Coordinates of N, CA and C and ligand atoms in Angstrom, one line a residue:
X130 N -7.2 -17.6 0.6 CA -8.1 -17.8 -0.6 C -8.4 -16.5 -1.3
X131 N -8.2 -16.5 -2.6 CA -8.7 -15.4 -3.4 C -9.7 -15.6 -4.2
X132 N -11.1 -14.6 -3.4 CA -12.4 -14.8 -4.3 C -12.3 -13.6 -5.1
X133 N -13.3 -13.5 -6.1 CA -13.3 -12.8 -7.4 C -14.5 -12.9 -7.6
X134 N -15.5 -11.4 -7.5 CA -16.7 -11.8 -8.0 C -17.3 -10.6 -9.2
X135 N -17.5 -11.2 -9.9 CA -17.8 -10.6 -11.4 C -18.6 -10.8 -12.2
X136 N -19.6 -10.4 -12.8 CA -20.6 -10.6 -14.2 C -20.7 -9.5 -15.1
X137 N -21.3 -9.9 -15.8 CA -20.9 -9.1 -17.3 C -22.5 -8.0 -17.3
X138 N -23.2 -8.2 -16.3 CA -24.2 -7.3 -16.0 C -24.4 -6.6 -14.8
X139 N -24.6 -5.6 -14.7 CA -24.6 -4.5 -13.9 C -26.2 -4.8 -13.0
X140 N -25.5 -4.8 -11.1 CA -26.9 -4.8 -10.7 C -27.2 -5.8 -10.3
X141 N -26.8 -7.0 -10.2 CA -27.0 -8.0 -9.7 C -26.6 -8.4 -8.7
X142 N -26.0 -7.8 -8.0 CA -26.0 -8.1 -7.0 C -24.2 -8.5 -6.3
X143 N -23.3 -8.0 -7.0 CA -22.0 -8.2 -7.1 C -21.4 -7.7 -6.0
X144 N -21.6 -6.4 -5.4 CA -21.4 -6.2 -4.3 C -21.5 -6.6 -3.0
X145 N -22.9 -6.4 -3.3 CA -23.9 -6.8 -1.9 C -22.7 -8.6 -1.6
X146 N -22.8 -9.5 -2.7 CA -22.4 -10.2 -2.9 C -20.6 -10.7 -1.9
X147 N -20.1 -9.8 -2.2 CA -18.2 -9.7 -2.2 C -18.8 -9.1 -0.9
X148 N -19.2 -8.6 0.3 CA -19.6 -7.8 0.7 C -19.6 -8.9 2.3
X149 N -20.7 -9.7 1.4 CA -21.3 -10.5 2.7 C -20.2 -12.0 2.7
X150 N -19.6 -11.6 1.4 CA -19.1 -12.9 1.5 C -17.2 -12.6 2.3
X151 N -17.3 -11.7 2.4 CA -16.2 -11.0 3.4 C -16.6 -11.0 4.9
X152 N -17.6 -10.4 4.7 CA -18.1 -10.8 6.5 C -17.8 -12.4 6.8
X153 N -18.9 -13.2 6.0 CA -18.4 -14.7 6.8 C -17.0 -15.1 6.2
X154 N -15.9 -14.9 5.6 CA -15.0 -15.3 6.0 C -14.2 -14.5 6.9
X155 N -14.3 -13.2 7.3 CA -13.7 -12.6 8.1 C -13.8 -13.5 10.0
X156 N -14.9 -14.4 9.7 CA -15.2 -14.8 10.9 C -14.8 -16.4 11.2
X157 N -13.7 -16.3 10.0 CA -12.8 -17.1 9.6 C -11.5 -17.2 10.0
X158 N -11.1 -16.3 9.6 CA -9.5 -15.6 9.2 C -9.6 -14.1 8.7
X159 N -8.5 -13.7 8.8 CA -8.6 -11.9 8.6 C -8.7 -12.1 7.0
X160 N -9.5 -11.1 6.7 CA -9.8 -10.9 5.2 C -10.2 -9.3 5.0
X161 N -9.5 -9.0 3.3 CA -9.4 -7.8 3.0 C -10.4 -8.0 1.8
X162 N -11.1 -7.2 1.5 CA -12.1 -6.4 0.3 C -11.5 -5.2 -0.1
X163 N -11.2 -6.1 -1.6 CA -10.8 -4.8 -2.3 C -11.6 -4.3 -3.9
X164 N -11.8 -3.5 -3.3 CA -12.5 -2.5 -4.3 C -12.0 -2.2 -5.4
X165 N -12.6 -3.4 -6.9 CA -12.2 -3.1 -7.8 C -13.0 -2.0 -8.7
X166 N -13.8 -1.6 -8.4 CA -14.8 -0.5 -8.9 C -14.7 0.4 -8.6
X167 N -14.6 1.3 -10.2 CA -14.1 2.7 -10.2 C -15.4 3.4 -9.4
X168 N -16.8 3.2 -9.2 CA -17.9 3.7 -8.9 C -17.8 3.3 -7.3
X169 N -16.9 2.8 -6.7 CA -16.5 2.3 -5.4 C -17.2 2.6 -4.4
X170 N -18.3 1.6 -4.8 CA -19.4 1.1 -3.6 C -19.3 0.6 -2.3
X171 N -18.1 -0.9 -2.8 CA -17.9 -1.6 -1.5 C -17.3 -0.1 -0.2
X172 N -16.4 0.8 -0.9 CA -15.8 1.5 -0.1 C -16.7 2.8 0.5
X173 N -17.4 3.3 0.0 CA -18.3 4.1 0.0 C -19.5 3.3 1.3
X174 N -19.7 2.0 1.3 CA -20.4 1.2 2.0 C -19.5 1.2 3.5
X175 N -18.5 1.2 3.2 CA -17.4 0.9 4.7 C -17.5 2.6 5.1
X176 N -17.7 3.6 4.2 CA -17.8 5.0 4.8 C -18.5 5.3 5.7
X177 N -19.9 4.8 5.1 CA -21.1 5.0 5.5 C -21.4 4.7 7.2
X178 N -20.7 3.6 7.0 CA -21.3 2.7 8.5 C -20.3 2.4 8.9
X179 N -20.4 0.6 9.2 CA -18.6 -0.3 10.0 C -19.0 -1.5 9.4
X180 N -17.9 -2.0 9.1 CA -18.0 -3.2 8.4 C -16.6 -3.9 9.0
X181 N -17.1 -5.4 9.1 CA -16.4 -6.0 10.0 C -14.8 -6.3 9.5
X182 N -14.7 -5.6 8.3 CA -13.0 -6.3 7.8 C -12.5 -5.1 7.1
X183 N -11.6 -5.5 6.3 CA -11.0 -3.8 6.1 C -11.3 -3.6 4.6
X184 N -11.9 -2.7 3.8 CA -11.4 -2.5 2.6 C -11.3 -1.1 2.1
X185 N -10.2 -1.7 1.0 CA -9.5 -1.1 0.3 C -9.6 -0.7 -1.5
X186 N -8.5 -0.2 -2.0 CA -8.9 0.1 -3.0 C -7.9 -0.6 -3.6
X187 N -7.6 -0.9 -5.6 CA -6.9 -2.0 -5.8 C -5.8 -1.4 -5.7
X188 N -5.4 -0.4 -5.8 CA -3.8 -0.1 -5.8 C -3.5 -0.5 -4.0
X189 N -4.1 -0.2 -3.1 CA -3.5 -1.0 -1.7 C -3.8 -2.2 -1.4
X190 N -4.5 -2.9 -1.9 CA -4.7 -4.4 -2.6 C -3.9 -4.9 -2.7
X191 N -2.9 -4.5 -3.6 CA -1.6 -5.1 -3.8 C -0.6 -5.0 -3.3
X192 N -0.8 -4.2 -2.0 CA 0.6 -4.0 -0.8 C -0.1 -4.4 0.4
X193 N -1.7 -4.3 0.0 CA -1.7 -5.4 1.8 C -2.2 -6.7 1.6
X194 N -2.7 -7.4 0.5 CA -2.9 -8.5 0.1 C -2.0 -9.5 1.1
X195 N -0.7 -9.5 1.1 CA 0.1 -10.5 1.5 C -0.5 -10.6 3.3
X196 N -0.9 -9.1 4.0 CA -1.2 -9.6 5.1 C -2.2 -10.8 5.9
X197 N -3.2 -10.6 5.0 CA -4.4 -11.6 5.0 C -4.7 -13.1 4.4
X198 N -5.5 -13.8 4.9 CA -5.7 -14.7 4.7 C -6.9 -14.8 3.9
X199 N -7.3 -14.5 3.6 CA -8.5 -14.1 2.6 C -8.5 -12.7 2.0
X200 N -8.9 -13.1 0.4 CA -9.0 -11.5 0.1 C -10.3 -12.0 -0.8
X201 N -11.3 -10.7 -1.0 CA -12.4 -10.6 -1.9 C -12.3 -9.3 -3.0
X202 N -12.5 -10.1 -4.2 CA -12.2 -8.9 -4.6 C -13.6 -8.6 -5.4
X203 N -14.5 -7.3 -5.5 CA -15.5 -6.7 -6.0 C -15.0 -6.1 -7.3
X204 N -15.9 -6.3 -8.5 CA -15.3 -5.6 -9.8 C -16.6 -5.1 -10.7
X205 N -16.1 -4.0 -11.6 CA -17.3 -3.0 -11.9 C -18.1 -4.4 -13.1
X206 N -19.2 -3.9 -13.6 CA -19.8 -4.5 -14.3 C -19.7 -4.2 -15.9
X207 N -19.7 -4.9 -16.8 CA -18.8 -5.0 -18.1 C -17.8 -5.0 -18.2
X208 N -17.0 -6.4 -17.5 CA -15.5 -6.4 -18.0 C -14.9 -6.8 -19.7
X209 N -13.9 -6.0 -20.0 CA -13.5 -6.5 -21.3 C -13.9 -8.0 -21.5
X210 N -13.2 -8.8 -22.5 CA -13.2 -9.9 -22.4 C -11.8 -10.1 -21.5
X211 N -10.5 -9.1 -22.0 CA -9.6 -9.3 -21.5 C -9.0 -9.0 -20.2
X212 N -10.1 -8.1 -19.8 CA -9.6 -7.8 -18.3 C -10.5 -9.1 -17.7
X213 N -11.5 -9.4 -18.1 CA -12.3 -11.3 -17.4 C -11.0 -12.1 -17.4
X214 N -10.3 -12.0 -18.1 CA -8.6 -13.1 -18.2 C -8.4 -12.9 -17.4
X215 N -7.6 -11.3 -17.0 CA -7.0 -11.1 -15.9 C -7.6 -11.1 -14.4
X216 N -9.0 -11.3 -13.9 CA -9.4 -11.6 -12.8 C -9.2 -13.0 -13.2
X217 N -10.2 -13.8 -14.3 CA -10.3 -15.1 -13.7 C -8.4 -16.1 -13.8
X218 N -7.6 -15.0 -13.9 CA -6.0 -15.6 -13.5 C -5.7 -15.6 -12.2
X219 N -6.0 -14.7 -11.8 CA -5.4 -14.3 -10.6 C -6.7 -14.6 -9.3
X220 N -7.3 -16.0 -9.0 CA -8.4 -15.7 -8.1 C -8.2 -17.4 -7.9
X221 N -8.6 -17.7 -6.9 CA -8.9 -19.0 -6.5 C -10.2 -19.7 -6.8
X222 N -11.2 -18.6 -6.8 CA -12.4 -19.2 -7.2 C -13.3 -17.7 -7.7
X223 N -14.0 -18.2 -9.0 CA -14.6 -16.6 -9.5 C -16.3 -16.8 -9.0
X224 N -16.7 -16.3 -8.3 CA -18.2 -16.0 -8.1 C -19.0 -15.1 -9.1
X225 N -20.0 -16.1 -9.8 CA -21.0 -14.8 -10.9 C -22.1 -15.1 -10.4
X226 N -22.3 -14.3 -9.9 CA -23.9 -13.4 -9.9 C -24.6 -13.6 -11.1
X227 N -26.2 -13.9 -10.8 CA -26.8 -13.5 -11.9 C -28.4 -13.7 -11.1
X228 N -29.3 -12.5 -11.6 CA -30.6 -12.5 -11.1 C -30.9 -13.4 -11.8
X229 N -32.2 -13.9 -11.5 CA -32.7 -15.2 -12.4 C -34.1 -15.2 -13.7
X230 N -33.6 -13.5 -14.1 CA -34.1 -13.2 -15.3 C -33.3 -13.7 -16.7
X231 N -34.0 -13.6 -17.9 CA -33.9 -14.1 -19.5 C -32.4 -13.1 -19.6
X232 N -32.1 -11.9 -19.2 CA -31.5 -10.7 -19.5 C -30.2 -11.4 -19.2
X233 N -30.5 -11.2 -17.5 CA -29.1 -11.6 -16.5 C -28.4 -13.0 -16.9
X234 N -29.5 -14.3 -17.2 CA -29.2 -15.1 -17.7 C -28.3 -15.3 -18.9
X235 N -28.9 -14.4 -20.2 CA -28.2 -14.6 -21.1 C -26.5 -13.7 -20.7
X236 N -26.5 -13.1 -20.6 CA -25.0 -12.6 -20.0 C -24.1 -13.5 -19.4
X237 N -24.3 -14.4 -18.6 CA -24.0 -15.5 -17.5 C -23.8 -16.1 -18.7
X238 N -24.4 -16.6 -19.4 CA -24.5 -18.2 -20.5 C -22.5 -17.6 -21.2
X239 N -22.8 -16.5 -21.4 CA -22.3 -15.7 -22.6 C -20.6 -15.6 -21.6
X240 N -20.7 -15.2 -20.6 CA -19.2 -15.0 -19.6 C -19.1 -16.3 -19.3
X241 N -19.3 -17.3 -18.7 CA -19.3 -18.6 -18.6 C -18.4 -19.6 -20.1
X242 N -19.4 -18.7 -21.4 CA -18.4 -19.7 -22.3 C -17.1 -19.4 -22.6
X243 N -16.8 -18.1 -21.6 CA -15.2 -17.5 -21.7 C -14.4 -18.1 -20.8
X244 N -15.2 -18.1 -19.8 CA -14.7 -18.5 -18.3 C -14.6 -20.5 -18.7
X245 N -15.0 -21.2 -19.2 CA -15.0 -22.4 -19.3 C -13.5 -22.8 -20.6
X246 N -13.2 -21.6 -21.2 CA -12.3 -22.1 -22.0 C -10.7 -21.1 -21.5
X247 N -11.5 -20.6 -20.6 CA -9.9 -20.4 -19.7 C -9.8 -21.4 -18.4
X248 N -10.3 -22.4 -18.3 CA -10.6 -23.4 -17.3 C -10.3 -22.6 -16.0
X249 N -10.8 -21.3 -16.0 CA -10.9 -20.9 -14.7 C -11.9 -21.7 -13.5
X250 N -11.9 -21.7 -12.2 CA -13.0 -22.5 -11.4 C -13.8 -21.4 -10.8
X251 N -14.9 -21.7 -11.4 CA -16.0 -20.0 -11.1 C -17.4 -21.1 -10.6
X252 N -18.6 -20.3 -10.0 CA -19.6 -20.8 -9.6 C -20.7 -20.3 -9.6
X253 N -21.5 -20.0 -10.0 CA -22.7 -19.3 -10.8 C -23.9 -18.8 -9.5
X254 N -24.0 -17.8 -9.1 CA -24.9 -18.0 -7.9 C -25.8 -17.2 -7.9
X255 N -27.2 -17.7 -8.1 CA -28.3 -16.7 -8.3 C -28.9 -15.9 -7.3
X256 N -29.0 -14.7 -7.6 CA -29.3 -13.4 -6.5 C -30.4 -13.1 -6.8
X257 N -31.0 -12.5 -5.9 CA -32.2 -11.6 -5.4 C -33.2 -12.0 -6.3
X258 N -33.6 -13.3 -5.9 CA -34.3 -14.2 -6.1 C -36.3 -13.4 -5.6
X259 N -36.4 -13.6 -6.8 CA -38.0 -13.0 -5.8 C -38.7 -14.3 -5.1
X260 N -40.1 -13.7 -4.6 CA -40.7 -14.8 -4.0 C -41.6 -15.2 -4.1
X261 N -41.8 -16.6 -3.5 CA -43.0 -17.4 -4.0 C -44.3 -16.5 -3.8
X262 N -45.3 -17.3 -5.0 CA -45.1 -18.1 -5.7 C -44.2 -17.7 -6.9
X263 N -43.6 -17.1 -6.9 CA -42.9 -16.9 -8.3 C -41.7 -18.0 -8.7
X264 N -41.7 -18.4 -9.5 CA -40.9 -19.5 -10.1 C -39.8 -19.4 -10.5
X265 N -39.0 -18.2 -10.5 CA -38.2 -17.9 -11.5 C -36.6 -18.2 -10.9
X266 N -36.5 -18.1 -9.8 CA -35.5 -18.8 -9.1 C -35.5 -20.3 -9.6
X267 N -36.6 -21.3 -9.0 CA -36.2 -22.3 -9.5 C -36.2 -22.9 -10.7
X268 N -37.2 -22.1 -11.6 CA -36.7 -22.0 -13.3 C -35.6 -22.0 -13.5
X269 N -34.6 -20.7 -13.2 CA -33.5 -21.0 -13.6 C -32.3 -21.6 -12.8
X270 N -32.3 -22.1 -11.8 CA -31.8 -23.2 -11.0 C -31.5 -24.5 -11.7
X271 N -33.0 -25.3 -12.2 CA -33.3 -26.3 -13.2 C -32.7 -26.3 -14.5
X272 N -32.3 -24.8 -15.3 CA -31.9 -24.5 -16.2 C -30.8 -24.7 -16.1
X273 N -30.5 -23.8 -15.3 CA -28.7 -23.8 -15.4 C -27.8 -25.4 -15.0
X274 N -28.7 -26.0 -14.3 CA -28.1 -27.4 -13.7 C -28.3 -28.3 -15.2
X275 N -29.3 -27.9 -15.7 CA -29.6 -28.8 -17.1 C -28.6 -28.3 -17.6
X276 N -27.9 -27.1 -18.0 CA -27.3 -27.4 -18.8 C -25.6 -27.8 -18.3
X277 N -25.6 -27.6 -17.2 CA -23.7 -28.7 -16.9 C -23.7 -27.6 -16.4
X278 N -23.8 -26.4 -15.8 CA -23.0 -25.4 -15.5 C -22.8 -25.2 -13.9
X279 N -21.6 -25.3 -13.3 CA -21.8 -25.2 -11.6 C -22.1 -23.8 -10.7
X280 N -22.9 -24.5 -10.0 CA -23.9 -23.3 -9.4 C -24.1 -23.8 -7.9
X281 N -23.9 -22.5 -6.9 CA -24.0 -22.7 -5.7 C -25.8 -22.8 -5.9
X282 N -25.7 -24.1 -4.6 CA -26.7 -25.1 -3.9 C -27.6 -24.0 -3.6
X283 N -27.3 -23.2 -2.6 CA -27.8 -21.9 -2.1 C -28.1 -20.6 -3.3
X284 N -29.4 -20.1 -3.1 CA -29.8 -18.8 -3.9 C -30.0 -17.8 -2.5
X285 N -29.6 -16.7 -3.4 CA -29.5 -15.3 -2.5 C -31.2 -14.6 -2.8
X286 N -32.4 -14.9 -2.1 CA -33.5 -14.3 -1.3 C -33.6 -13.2 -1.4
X287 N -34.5 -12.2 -2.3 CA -34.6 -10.8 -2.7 C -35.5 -10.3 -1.5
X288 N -34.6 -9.6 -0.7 CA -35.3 -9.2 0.6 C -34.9 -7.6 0.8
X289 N -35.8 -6.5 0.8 CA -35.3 -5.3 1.2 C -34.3 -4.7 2.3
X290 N -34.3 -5.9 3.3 CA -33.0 -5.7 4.5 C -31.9 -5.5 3.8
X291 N -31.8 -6.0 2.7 CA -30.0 -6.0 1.7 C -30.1 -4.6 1.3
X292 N -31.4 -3.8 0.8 CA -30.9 -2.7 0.7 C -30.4 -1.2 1.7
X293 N -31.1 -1.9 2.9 CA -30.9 -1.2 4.4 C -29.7 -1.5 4.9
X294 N -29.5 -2.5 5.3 CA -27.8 -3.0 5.2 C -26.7 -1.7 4.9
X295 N -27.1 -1.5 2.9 CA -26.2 -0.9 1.9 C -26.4 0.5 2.2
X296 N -27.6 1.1 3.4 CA -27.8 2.5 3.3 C -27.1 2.8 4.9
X297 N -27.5 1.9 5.6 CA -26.7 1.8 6.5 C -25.0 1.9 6.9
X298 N -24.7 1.2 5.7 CA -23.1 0.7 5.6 C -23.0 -0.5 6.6
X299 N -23.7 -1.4 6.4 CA -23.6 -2.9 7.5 C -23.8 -3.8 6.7
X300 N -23.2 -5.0 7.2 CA -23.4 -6.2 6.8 C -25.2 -6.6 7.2
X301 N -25.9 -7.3 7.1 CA -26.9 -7.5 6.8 C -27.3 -7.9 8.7
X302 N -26.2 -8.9 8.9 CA -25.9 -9.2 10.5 C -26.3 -8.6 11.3
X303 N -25.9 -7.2 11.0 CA -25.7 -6.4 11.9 C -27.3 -5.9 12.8
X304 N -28.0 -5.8 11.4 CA -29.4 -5.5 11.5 C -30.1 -6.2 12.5
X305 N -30.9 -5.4 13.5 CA -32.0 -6.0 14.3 C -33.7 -6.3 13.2
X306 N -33.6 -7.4 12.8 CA -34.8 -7.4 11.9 C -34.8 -8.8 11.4
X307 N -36.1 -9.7 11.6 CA -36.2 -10.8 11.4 C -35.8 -11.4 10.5
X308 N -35.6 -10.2 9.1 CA -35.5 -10.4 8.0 C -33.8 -10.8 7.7
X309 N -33.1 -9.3 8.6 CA -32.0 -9.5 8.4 C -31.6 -11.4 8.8
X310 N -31.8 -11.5 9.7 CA -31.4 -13.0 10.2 C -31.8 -14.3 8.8
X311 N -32.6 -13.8 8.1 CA -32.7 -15.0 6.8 C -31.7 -14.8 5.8
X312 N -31.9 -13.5 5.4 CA -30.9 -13.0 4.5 C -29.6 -13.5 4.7
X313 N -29.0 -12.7 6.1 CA -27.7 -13.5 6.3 C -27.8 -14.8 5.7
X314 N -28.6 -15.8 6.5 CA -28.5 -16.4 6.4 C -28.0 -17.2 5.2
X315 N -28.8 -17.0 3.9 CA -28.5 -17.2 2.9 C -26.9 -17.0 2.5
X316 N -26.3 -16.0 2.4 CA -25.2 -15.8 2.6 C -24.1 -17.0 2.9
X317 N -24.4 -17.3 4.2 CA -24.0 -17.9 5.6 C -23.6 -19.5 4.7
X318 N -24.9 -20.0 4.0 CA -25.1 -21.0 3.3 C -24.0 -21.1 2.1
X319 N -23.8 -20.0 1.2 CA -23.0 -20.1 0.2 C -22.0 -20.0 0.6
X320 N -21.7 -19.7 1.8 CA -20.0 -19.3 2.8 C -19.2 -20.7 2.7
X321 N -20.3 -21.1 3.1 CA -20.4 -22.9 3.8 C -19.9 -23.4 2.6
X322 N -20.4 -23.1 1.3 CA -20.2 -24.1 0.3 C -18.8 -23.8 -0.5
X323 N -17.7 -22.7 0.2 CA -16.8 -22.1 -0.5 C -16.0 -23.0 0.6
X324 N -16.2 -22.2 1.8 CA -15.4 -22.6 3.1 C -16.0 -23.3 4.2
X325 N -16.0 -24.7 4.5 CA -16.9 -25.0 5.3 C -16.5 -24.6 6.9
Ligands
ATP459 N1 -30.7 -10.1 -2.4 C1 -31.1 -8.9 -2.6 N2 -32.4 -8.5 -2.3 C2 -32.8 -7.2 -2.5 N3 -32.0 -6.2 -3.0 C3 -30.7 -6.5 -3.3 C4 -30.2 -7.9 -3.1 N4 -28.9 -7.9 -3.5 C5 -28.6 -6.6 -3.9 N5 -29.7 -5.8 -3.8 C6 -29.8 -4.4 -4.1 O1 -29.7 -4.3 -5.6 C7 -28.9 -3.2 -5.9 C8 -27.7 -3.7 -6.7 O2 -26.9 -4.5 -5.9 P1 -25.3 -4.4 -6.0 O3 -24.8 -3.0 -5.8 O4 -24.8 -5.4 -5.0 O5 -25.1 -4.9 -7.4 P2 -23.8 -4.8 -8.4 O6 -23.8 -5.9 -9.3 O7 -22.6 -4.6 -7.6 O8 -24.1 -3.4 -9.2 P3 -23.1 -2.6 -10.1 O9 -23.0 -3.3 -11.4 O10 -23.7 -1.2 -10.2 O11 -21.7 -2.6 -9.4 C9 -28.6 -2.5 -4.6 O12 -29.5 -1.5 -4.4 C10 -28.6 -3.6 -3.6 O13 -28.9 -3.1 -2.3
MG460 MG1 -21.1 -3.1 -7.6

């Protein structure tokens, strides 16, 4: 399976994203992350620390692709409209990120009406969700379901373990911390709903 994960806003969480969502399939089947970002975080992230699967950059993407059974691919933020063609062609399922602010939202509304008339199959999944009581997760949950748009079941939990993880160079897993164990978790959840 080829995931694809992309939005038209910077910061949301796209990495962290392709990131964790390579770990739980890696614990699947062998899976490759490839680093479509010139600012090459995912790889910079694999420098730092160990991360449980291999990645790469897109030019060896395309010579080791065939090895694996999963590949994730991470991409910089502001894609053309035309380079959005060319991911959402080439992917089995496109993952968008979007915090569950007015900002991140309207970008999502705005890539979605591109992504709906290239009948690509993408799934909208809201990140770093703050916390109760704050509403804004499930504001826009209610929102986005009102208006037809598909969105994973599961929201990604704004928890500072995700940024230790990223300083670390670890998957979230890896972490000894109560916190890490929810976070995954979350993760773990949208895994489920890609690949059960
Ligand atoms: N669920 C979360 N909770 C808290 N912090 C998070 C969460 N997800 C991501 N972050 C942090 O937010 C920042 C941006 O995340 P990330 O790099 O994954 O976003 P991005 O969309 O790939 O950004 P860019 O557009 O720059 O590539 C990072 O510091 C990351 O550690
Ligand atoms: Mg990124």
């Amino acid at each position: 399976m080829i995931i694809t994960v992309a939005a038209f806003k910077g910061g949301v969480g796209k990495s962290t994203t392709a990131l964790h969502l390579a770990t739980y399939l890696q614990s699947k089947a062998d899976t490759l992350l490839v680093d479509g970002d010139l600012n090459r975080s995912a790889l910079d992230w694999s420098n730092r620390g160990k991360l449980p699967f291999k990645v790469v950059d897109e030019k060896q993407g395309v010579q080791l692709a065939r090895f694996y059974e999963h590949i994730v691919i991470d991409t910089p933020a502001k894609p053309q409209v035309e380079e959005l063609k060319t991911l959402a062609k080439g992917c089995d399922l496109l993952v968008v990120p979007t915090t569950p602010d007015a900002i991140a939202l309207a970008a999502t509304v705005q890539m979605v009406d591109i992504l709906q008339k290239l009948q690509t199959n993408y799934r909208i999944l809201l990140t770093i969700i703050p916390p109760h009581p704050n509403k804004a997760g499930e504001d826009a949950k209610t929102a986005l379901e009102k208006a037809g748009l598909p969105l994973f079941q599961t929201g990604i939990r704004r928890l500072a373990v995700f940024q230790r993880a990223a300083l670390e160079g670890v998957p979230v897993n890896a972490l000894k911390d109560p916190y890490a164990r929810i976070a995954w978790r979350c993760y773990v959840r949208v895994g489920e709903e890609i690949l059960p």
